[in-house]
Tab-separated table of C-alpha atoms in Angstrom:
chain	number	residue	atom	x	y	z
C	1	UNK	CA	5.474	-35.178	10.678
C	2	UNK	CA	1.756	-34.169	11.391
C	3	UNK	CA	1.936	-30.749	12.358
C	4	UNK	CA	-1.434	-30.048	13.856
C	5	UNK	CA	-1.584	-33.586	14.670
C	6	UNK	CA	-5.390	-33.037	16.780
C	7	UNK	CA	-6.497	-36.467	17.694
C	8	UNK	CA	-3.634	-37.697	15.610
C	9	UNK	CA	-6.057	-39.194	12.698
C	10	UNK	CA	-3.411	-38.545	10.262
C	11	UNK	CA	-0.531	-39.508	12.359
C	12	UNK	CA	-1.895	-43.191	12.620
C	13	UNK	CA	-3.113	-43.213	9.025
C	14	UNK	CA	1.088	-42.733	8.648
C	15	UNK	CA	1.826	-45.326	10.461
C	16	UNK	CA	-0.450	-48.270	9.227
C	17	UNK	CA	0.924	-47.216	5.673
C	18	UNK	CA	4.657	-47.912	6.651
C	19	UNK	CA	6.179	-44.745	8.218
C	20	UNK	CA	8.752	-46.005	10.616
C	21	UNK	CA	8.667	-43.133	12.801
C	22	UNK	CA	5.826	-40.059	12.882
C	23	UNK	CA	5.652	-36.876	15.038
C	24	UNK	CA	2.433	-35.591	15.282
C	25	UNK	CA	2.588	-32.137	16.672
C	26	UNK	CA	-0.408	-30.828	18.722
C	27	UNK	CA	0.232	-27.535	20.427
C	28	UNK	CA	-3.061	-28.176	22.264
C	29	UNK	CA	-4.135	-30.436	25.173
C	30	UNK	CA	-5.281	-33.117	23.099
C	31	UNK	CA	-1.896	-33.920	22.171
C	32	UNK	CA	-2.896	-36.396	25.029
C	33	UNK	CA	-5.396	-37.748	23.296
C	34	UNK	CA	-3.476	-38.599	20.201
C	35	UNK	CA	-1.235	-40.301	22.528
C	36	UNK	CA	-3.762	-42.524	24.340
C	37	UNK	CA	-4.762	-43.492	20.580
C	38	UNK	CA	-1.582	-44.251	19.312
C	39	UNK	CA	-0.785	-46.488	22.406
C	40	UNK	CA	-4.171	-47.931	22.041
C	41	UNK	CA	-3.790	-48.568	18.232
C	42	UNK	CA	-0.649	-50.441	19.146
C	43	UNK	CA	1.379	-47.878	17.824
C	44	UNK	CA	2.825	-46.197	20.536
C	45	UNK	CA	6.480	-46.723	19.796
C	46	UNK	CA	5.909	-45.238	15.981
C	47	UNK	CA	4.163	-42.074	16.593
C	48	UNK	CA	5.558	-39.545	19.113
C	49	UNK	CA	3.474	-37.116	19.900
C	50	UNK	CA	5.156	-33.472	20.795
C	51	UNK	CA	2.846	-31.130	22.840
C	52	UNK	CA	3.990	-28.085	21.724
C	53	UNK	CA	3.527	-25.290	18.659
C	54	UNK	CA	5.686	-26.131	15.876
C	55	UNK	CA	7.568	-22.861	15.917
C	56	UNK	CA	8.534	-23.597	19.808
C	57	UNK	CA	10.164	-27.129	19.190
C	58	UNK	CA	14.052	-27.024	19.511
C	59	UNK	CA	15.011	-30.231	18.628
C	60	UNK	CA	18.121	-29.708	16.457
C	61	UNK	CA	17.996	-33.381	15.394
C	62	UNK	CA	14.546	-32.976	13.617
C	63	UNK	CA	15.684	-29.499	11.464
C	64	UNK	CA	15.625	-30.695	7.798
C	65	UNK	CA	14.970	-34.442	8.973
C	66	UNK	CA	11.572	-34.609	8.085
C	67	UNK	CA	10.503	-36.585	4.880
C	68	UNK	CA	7.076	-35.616	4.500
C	69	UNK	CA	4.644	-33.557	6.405
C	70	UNK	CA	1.319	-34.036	6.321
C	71	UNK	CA	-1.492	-31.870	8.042
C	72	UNK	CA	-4.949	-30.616	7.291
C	73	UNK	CA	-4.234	-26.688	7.307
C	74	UNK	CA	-7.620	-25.573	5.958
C	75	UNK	CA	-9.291	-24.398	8.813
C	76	UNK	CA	-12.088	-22.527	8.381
C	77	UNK	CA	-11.894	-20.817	4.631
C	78	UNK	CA	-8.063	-21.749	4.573
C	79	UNK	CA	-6.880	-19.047	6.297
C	80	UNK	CA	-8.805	-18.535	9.930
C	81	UNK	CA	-7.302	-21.376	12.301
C	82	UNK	CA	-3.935	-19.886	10.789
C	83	UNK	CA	-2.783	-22.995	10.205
C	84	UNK	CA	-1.169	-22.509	7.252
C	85	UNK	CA	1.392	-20.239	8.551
C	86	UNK	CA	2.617	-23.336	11.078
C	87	UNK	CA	2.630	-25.765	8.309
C	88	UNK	CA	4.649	-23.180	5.918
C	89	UNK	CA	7.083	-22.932	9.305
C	90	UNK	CA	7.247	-26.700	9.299
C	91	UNK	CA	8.224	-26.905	5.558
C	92	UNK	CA	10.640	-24.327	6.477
C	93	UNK	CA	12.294	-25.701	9.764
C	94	UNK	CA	12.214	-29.888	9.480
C	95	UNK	CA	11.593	-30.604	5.493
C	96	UNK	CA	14.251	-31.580	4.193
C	97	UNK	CA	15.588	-31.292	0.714
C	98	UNK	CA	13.224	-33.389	-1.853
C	99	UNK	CA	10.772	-33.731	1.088
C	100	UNK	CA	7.117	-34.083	0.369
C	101	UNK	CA	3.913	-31.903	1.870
C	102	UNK	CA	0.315	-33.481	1.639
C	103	UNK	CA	-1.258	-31.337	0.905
C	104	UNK	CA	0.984	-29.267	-0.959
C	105	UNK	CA	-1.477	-27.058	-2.544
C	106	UNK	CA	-4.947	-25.404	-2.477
C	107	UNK	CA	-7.048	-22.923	-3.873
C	108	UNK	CA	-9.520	-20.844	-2.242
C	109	UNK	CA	-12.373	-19.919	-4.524
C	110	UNK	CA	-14.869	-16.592	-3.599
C	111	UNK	CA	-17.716	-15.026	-5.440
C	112	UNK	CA	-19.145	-11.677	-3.643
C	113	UNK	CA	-23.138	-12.019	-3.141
C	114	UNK	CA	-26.033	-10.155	-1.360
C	115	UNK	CA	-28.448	-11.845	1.067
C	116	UNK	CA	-30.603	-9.844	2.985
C	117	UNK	CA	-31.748	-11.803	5.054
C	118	UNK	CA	-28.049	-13.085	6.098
C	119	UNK	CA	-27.610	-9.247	6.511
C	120	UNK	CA	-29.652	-8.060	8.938
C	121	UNK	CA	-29.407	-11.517	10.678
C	122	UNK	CA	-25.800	-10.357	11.356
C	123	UNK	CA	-27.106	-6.593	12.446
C	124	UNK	CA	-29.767	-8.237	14.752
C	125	UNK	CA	-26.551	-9.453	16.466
C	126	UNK	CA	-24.679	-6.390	17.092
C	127	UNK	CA	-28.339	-5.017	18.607
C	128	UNK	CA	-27.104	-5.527	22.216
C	129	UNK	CA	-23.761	-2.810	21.766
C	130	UNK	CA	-26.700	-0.175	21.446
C	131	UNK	CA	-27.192	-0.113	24.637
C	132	UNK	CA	-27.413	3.495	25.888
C	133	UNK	CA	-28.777	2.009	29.821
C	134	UNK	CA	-26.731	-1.336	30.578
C	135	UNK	CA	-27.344	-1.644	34.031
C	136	UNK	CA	-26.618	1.865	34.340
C	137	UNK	CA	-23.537	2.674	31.667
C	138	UNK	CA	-23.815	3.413	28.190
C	139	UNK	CA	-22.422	1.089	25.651
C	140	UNK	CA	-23.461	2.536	22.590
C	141	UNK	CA	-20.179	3.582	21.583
C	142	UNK	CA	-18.512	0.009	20.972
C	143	UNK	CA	-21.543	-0.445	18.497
C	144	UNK	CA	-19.953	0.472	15.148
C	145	UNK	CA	-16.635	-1.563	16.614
C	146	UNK	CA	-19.323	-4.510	17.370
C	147	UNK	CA	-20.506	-4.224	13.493
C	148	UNK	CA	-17.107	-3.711	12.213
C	149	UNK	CA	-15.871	-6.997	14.302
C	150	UNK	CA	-18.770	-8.987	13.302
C	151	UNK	CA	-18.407	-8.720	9.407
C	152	UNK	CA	-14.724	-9.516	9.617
C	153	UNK	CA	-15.611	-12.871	10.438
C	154	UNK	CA	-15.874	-15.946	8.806
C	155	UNK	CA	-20.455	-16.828	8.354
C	156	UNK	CA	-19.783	-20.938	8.034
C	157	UNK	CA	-23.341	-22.117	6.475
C	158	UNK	CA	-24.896	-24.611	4.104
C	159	UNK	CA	-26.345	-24.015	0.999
C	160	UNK	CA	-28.471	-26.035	-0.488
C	161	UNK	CA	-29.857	-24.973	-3.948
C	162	UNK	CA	-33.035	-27.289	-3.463
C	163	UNK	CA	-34.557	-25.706	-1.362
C	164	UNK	CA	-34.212	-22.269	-2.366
């Protein structure tokens, strides 16, 4: 099983190494597109692709059928896509006993730093929620929500130690 399945990259990696039979999950639209490339691939009849979120398939003949499930959970510093509560709900629902999980670890590794210049980049952002005359209305008072919102999130960037 590939729960997550996407373009179904993993699904048809499955295949060509012997898997008689994969289910790549996709709860999104391009559960189509893994299925135009698995037909295209010639592997159509191996890999059925499910459009659907794991935790809404209720298929009684795949609970603890699954031999191994395979899926690239990361996301975006492991936890944001929240994949890896659907693949935990996968081990959970269709592993079955002795089953094996690729991957079936990882470790997330964080150092706190300062950058100033990241900072107020991040600030210069939240600029617009200070609005006290947006066309009229005052705004200002979703500012300190708008700052609290926008350092919650994830800031994806390159490093590189070269140049610095």
């Amino acid at each position: 099983m590939d729960v997550g399945a996407g373009s179904g990259i993993l699904s048809l990696f499955a295949a060509r190494a012997g898997a008689k039979k994969v289910i790549a999950v996709e709860a999104s639209n391009v559960a189509q597109a893994a299925r135009k490339l698995a037909e295209k691939n010639g592997l159509g009849d191996v890999i059925q692709v499910i459009e659907s979120c794991v935790e809404d398939i209720n298929d009684p003949s795949l609970d603890k059928s699954i031999d191994v499930i395979v899926s690239e959970p990361i996301g975006t510093i492991l936890y944001n896509e929240r994949m890896l509560e659907t693949y935990i709900i996968a081990r959970n629902k269709f592993l079955k006993a002795g089953g094996k999980m690729f991957p079936s670890e990882a470790y997330l590794c964080i150092a706190p730093f300062y950058d100033e210049r990241l900072y107020n980049e991040q600030m210069n952002k939240t600029l617009f929620w200070g609005n006290t005359s947006f066309y009229g209305f005052d705004i200002s008072s979703l500012r300190a929500q708008a700052i609290q919102e926008k350092f919650r999130q994830p800031i994806i960037e390159t490093y590189d130690p070269k140049t610095q």
